PDB file of C-alpha atoms in Angstrom:
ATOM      1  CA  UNK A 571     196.981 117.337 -23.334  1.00 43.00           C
ATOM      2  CA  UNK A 572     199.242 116.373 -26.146  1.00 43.00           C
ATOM      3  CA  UNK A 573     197.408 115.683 -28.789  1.00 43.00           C
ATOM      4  CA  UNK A 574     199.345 113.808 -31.610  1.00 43.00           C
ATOM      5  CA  UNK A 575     197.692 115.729 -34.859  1.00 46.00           C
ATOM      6  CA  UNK A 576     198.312 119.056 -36.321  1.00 49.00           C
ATOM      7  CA  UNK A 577     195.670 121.830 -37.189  1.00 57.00           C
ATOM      8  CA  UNK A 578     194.637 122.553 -40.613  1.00 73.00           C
ATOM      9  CA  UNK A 579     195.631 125.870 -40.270  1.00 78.00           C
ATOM     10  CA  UNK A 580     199.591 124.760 -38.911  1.00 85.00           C
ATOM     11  CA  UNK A 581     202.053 125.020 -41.354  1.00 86.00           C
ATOM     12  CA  UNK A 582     205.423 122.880 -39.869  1.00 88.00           C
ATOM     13  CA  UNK A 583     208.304 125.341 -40.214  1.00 86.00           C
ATOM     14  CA  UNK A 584     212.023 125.653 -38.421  1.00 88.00           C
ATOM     15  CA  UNK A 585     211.905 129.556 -38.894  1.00 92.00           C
ATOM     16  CA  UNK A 586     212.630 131.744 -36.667  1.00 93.00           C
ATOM     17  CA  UNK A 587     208.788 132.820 -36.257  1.00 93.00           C
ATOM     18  CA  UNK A 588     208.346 129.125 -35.601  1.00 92.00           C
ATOM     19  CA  UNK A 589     210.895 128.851 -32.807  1.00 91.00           C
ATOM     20  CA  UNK A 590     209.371 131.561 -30.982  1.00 93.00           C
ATOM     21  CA  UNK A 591     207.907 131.174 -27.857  1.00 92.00           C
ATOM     22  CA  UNK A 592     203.960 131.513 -27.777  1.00 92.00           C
ATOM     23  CA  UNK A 593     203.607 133.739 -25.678  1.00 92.00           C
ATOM     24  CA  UNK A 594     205.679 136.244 -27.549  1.00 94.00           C
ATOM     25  CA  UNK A 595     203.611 135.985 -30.750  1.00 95.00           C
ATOM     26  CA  UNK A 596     200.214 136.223 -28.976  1.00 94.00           C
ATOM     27  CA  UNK A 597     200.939 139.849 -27.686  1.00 94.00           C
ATOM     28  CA  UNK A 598     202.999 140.587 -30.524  1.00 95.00           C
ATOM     29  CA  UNK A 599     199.625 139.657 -32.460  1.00 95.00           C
ATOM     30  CA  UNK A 600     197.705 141.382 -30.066  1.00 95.00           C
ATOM     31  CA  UNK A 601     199.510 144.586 -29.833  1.00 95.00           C
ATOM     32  CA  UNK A 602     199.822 144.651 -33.750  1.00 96.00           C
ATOM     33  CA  UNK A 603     195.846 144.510 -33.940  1.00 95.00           C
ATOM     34  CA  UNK A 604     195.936 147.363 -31.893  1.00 95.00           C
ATOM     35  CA  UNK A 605     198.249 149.696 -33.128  1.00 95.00           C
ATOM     36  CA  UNK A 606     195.888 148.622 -36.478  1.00 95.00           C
ATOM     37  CA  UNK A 607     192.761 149.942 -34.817  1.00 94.00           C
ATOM     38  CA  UNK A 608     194.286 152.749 -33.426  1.00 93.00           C
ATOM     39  CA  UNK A 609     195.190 154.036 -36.850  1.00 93.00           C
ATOM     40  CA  UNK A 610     192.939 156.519 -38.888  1.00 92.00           C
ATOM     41  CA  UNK A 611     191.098 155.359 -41.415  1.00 89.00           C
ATOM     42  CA  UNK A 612     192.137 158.563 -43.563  1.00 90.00           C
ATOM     43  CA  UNK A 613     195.826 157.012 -43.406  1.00 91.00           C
ATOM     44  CA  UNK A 614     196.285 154.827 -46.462  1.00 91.00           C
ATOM     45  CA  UNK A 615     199.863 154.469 -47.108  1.00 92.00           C
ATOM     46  CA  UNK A 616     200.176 153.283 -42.780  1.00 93.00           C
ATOM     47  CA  UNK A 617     197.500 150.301 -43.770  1.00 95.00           C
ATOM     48  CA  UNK A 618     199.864 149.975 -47.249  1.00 94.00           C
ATOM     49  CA  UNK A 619     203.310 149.734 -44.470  1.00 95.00           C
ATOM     50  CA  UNK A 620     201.434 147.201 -42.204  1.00 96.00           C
ATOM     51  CA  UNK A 621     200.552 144.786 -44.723  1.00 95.00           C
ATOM     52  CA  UNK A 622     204.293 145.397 -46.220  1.00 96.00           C
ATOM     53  CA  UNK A 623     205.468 144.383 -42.424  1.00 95.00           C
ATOM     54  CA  UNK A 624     203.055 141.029 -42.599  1.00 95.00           C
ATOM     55  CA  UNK A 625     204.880 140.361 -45.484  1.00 95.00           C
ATOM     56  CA  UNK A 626     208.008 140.316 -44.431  1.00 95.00           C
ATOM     57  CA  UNK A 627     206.952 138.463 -41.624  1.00 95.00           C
ATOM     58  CA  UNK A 628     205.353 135.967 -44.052  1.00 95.00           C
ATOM     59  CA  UNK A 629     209.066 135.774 -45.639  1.00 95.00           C
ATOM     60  CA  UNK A 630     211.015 134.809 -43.125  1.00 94.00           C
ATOM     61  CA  UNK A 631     208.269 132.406 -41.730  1.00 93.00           C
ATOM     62  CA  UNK A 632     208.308 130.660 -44.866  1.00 93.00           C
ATOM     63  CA  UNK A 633     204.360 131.232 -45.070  1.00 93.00           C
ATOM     64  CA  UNK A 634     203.457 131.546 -49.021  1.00 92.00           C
ATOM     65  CA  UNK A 635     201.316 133.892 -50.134  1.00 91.00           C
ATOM     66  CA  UNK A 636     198.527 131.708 -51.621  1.00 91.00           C
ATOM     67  CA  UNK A 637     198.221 129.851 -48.295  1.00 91.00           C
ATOM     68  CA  UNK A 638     197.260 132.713 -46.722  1.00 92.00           C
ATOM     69  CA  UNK A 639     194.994 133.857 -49.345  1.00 89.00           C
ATOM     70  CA  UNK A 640     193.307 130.716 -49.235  1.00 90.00           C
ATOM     71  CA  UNK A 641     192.082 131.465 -45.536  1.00 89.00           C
ATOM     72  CA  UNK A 642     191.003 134.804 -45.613  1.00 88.00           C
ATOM     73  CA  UNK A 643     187.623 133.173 -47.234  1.00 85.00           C
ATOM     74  CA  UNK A 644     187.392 133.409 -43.413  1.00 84.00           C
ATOM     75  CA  UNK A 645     186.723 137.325 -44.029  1.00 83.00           C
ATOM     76  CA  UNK A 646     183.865 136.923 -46.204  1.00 83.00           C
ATOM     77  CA  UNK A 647     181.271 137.861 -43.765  1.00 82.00           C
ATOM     78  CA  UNK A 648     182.792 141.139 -42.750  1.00 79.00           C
ATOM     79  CA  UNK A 649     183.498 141.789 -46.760  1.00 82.00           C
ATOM     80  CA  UNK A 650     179.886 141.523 -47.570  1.00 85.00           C
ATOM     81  CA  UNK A 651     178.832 143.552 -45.158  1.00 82.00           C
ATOM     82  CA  UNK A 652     181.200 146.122 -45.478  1.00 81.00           C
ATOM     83  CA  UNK A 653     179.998 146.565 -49.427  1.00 82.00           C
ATOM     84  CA  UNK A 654     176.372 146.873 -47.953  1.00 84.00           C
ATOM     85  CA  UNK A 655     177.569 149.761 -45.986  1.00 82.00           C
ATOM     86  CA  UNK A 656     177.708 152.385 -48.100  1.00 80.00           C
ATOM     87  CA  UNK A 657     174.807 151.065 -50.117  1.00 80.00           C
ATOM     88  CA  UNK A 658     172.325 151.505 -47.157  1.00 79.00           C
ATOM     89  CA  UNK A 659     174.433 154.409 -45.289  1.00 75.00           C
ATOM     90  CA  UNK A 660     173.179 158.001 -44.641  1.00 77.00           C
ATOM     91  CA  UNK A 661     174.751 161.637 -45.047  1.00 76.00           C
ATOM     92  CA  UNK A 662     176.232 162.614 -48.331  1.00 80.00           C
ATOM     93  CA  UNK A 663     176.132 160.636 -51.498  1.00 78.00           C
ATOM     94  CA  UNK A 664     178.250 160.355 -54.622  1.00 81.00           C
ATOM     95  CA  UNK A 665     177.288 158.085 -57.728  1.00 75.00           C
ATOM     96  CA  UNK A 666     179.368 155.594 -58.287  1.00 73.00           C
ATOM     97  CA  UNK A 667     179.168 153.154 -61.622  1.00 76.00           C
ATOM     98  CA  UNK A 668     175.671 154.068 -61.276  1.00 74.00           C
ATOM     99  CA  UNK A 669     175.175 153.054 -57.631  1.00 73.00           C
ATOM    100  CA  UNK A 670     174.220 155.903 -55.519  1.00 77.00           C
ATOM    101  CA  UNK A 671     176.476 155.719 -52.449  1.00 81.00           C
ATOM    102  CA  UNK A 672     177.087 156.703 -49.510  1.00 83.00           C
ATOM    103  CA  UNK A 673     180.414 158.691 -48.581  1.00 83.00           C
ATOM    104  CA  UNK A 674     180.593 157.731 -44.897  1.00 82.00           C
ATOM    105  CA  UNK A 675     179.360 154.657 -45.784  1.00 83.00           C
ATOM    106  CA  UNK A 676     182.372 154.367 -48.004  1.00 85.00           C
ATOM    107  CA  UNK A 677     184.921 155.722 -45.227  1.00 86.00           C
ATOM    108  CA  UNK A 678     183.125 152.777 -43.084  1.00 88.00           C
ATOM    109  CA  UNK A 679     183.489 150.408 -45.316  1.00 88.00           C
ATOM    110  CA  UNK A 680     187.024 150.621 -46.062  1.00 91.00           C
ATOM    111  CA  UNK A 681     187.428 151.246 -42.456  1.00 91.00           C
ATOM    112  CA  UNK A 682     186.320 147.486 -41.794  1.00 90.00           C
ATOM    113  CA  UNK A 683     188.161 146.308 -44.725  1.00 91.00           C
ATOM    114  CA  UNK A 684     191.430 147.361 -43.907  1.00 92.00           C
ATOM    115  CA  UNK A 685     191.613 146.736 -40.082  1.00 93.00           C
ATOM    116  CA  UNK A 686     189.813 143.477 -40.612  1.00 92.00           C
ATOM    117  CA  UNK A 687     192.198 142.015 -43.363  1.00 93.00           C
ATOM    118  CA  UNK A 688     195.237 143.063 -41.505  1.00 94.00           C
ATOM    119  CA  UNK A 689     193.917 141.542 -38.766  1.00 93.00           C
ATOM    120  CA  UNK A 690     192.990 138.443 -40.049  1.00 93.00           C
ATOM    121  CA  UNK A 691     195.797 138.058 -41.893  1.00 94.00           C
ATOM    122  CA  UNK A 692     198.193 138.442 -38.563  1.00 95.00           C
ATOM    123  CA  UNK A 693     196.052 135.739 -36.548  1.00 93.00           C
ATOM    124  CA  UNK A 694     196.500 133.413 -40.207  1.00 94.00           C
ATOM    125  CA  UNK A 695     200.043 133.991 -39.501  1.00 94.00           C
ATOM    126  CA  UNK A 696     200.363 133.428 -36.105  1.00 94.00           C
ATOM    127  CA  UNK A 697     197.772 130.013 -36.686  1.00 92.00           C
ATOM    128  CA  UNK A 698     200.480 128.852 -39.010  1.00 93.00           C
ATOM    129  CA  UNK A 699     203.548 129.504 -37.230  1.00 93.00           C
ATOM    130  CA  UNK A 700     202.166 127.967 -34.122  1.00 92.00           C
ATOM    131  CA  UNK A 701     199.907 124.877 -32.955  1.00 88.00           C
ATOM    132  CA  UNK A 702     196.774 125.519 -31.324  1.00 86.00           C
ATOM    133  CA  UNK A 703     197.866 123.169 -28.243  1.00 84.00           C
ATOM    134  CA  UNK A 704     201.073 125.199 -27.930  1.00 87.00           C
ATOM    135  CA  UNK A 705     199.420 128.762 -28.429  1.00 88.00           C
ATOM    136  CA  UNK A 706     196.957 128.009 -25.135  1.00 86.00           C
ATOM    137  CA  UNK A 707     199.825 127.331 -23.223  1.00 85.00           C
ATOM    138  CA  UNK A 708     201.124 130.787 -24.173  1.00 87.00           C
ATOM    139  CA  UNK A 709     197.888 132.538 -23.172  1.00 88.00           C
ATOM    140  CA  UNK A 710     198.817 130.012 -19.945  1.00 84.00           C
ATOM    141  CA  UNK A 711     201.439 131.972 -19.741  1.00 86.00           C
ATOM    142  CA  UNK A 712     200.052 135.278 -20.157  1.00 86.00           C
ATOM    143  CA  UNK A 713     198.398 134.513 -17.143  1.00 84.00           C
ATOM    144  CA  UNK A 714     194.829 134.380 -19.001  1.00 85.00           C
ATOM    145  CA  UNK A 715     192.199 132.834 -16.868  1.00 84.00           C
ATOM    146  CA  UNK A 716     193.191 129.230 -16.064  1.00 83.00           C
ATOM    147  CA  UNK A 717     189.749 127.885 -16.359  1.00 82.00           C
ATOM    148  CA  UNK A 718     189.056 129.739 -19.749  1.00 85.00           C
ATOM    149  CA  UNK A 719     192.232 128.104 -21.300  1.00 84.00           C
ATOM    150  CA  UNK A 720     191.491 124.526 -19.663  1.00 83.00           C
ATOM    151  CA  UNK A 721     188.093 124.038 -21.246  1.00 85.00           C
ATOM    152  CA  UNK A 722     189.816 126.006 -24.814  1.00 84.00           C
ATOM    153  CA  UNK A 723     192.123 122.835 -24.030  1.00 83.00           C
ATOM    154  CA  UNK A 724     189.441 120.333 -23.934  1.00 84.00           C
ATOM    155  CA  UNK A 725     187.707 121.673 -26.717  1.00 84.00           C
ATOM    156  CA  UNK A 726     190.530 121.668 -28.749  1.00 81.00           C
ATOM    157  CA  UNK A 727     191.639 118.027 -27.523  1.00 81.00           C
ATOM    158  CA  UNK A 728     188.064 116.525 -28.258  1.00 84.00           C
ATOM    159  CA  UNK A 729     186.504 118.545 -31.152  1.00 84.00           C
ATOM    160  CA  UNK A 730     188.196 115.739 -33.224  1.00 82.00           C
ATOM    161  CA  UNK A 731     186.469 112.601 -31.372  1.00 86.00           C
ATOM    162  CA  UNK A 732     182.817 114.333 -31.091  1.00 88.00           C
ATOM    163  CA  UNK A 733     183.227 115.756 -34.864  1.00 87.00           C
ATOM    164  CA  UNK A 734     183.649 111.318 -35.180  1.00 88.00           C
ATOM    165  CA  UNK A 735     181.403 110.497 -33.361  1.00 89.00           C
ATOM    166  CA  UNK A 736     178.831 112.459 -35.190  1.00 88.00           C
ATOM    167  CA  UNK A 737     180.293 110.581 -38.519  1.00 89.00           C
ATOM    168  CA  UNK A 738     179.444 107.164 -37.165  1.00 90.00           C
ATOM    169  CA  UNK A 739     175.857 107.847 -35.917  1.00 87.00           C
ATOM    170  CA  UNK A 740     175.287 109.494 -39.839  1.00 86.00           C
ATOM    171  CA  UNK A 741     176.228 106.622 -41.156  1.00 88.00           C
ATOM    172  CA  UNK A 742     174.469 104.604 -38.597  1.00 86.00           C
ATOM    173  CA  UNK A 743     171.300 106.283 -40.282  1.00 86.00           C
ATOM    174  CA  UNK A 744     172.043 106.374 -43.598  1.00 83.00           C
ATOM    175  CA  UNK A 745     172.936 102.383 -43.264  1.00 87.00           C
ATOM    176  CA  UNK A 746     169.344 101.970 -42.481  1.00 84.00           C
ATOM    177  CA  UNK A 747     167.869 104.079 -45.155  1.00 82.00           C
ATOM    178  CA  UNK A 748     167.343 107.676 -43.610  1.00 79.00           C
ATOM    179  CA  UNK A 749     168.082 110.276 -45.083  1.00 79.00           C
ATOM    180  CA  UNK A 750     167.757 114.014 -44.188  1.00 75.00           C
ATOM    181  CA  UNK A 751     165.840 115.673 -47.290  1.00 79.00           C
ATOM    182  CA  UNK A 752     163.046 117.904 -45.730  1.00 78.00           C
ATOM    183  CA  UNK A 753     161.700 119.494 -42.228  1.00 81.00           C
ATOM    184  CA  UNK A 754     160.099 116.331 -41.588  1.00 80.00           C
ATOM    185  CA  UNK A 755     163.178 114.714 -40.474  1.00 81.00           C
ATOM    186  CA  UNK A 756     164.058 117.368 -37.737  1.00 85.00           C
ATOM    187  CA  UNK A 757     162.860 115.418 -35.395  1.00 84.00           C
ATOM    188  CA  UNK A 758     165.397 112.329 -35.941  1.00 83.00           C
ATOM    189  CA  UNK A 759     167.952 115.411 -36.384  1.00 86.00           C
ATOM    190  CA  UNK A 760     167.027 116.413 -32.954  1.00 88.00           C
ATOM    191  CA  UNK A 761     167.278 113.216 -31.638  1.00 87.00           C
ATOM    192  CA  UNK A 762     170.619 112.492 -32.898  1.00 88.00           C
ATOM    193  CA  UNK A 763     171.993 116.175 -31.486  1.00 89.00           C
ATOM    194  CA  UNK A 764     170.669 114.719 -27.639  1.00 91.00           C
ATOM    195  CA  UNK A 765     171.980 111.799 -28.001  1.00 89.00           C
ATOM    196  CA  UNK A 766     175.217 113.104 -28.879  1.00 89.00           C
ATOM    197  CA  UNK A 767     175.117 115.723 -26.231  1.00 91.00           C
ATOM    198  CA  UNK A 768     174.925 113.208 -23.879  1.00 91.00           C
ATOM    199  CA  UNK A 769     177.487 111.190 -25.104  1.00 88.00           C
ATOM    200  CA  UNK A 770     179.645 114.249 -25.261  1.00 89.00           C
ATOM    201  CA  UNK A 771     178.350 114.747 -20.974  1.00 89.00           C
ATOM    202  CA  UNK A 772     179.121 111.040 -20.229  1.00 90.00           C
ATOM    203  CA  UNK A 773     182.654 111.099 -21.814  1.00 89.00           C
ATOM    204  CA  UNK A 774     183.391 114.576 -20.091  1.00 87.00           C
ATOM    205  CA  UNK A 775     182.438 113.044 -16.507  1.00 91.00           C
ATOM    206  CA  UNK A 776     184.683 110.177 -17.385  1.00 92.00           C
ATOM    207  CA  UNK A 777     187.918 111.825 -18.042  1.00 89.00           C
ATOM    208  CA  UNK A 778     187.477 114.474 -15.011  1.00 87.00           C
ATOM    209  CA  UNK A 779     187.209 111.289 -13.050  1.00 91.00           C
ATOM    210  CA  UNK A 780     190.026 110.012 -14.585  1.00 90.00           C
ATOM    211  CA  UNK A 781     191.978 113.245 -14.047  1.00 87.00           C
ATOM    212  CA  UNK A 782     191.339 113.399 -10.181  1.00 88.00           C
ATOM    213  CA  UNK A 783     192.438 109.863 -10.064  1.00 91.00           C
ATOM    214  CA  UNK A 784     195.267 111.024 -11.681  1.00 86.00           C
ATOM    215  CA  UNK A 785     196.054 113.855  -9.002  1.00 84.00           C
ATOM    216  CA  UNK A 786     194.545 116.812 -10.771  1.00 82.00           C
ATOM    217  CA  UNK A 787     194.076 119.668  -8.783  1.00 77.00           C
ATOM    218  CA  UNK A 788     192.630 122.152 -10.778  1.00 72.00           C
ATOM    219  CA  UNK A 789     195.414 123.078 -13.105  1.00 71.00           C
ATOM    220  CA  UNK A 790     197.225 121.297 -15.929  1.00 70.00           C
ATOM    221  CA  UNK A 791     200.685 120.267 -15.946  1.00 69.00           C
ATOM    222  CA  UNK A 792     203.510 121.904 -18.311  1.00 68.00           C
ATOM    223  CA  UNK A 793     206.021 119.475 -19.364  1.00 66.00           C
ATOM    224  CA  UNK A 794     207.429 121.388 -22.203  1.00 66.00           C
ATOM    225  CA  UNK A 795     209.705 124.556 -20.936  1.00 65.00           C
ATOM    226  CA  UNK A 796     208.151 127.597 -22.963  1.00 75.00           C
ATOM    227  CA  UNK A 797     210.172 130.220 -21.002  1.00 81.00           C
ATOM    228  CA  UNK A 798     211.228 133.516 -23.239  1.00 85.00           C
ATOM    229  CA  UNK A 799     214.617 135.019 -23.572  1.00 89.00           C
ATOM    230  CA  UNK A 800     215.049 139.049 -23.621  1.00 90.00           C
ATOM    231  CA  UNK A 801     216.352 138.155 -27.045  1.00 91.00           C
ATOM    232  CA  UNK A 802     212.821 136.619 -28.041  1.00 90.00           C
ATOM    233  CA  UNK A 803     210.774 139.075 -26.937  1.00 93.00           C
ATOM    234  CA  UNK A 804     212.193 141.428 -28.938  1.00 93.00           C
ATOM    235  CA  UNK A 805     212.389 139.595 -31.604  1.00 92.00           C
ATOM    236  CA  UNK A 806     208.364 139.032 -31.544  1.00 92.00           C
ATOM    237  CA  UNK A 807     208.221 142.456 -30.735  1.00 92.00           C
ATOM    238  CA  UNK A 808     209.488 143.759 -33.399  1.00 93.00           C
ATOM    239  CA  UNK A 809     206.487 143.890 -35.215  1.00 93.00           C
ATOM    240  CA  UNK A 810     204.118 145.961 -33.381  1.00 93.00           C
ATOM    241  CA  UNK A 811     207.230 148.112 -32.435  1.00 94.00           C
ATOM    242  CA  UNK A 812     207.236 148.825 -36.413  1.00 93.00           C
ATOM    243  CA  UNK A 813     203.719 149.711 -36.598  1.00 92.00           C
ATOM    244  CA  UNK A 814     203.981 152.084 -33.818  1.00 91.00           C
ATOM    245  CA  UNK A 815     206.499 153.869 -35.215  1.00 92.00           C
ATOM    246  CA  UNK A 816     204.495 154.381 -38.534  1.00 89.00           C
ATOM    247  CA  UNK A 817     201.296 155.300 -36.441  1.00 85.00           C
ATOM    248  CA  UNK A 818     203.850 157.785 -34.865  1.00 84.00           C
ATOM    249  CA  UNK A 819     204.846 159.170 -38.144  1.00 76.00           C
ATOM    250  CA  UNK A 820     201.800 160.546 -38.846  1.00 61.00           C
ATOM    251  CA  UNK A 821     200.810 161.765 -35.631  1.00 53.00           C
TER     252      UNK A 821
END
């Protein structure tokens, strides 16, 4: 499954968080979000010490700033709805430039903000400190269901070739005048999505075959060694290990 491209969201680094094995980062990641979640919303300077640990994390990755800025757009759904919050919230209310709000709906809202951006932001940095080829083969390791990380696999391998394929038959239409401008045209919309599903069916029967020629046997083959050291698992560690001891603080 090597696919010879990198993801948008890859940054190319030699850092250290780079070097890290996968695994490592994806329960670093994970354990991080939780020590985030399990923190009271009533906490602000623990939120203010997480995003200070990102940081430094971002540092010594070699991740700027403004790259990860750039992908929290990601976040806008949750943002918008987290500013409707205490706008359509119940209990106790306190006016606010005029706005009559909500004060749970405010402790909600930031509530959202705060675990969502810090968690965003952690997945951004694990997404560009890792490639998305090399991070299933982590949750491989992790021992995540082997069928759930083949077809994330496939996906992953062939979003590229169906995301072309659906270029070509667009311009196939638009080379013979269509174009999509009202409901009318579902229906040669429609058409186009079945065709392509079946496509998409066809190829997928081909390369199974192909595999089981190949002497597939229900799992995928690891040619790169991503063992981890003591060493590296601390390292990766080191993270969540920082936020628990600032959850602890206040405990």
């Amino acid at each position: 499954m090597g696919a010879g491209h990198h993801h948008q969201l890859y940054l190319p680094g030699g850092s250290v968080v780079h070097r890290l094995p996968p695994q490592c980062k994806l329960l670093a990641v994970f354990a991080f979000a939780v020590v985030v979640v399990a923190t009271p919303r009533e906490r602000f300077w623990a939120f203010a010490v997480y995003a200070v640990l990102l940081g430094v994390v971002a540092a010594v990755a070699r991740v700027p700033a403004t790259y990860i800025v750039r992908r929290m757009v990601i976040e806008v759904p949750f943002v918008l709805f987290a500013f409707l919050i205490p706008v359509i919230g119940l209990g106790e209310r306190i006016t606010v430039l005029g706005l009559s709000l909500s004060v749970p709906g405010l402790w909600a809202a930031w509530n959202i903000l705060a675990k969502a951006t810090l968690g965003v932001a952690a997945s951004i940095l694990l997404a560009a400190t890792t490639e998305p080829r090399v991070i299933l083969i982590g949750a491989q390791r992790l021992r995540l269901p082997s069928l759930l990380v083949q077809i994330a696999m496939f996906m992953l391998r062939y979003m590229d070739v169906i995301m072309e394929e659906m270029r070509r038959m667009r311009v196939a239409r638009e080379s013979r005048g269509f174009e999509a401008r009202n409901f009318r045209h579902i229906p040669v919309i429609a058409r186009s999505a079945g065709a392509l599903f079946i496509r998409s069916y066809e190829r997928g029967e081909r390369v199974h075959l192909a595999m089981l020629s190949r002497g597939y046997s229900g799992a995928m083959p690891i040619i790169h060694d991503m063992s981890a050291s003591a060493p590296q698992w601390g390292t990766a560690l080191a993270l969540p290990a920082a936020a628990l001891a600032v959850l602890g603080l206040g405990l």
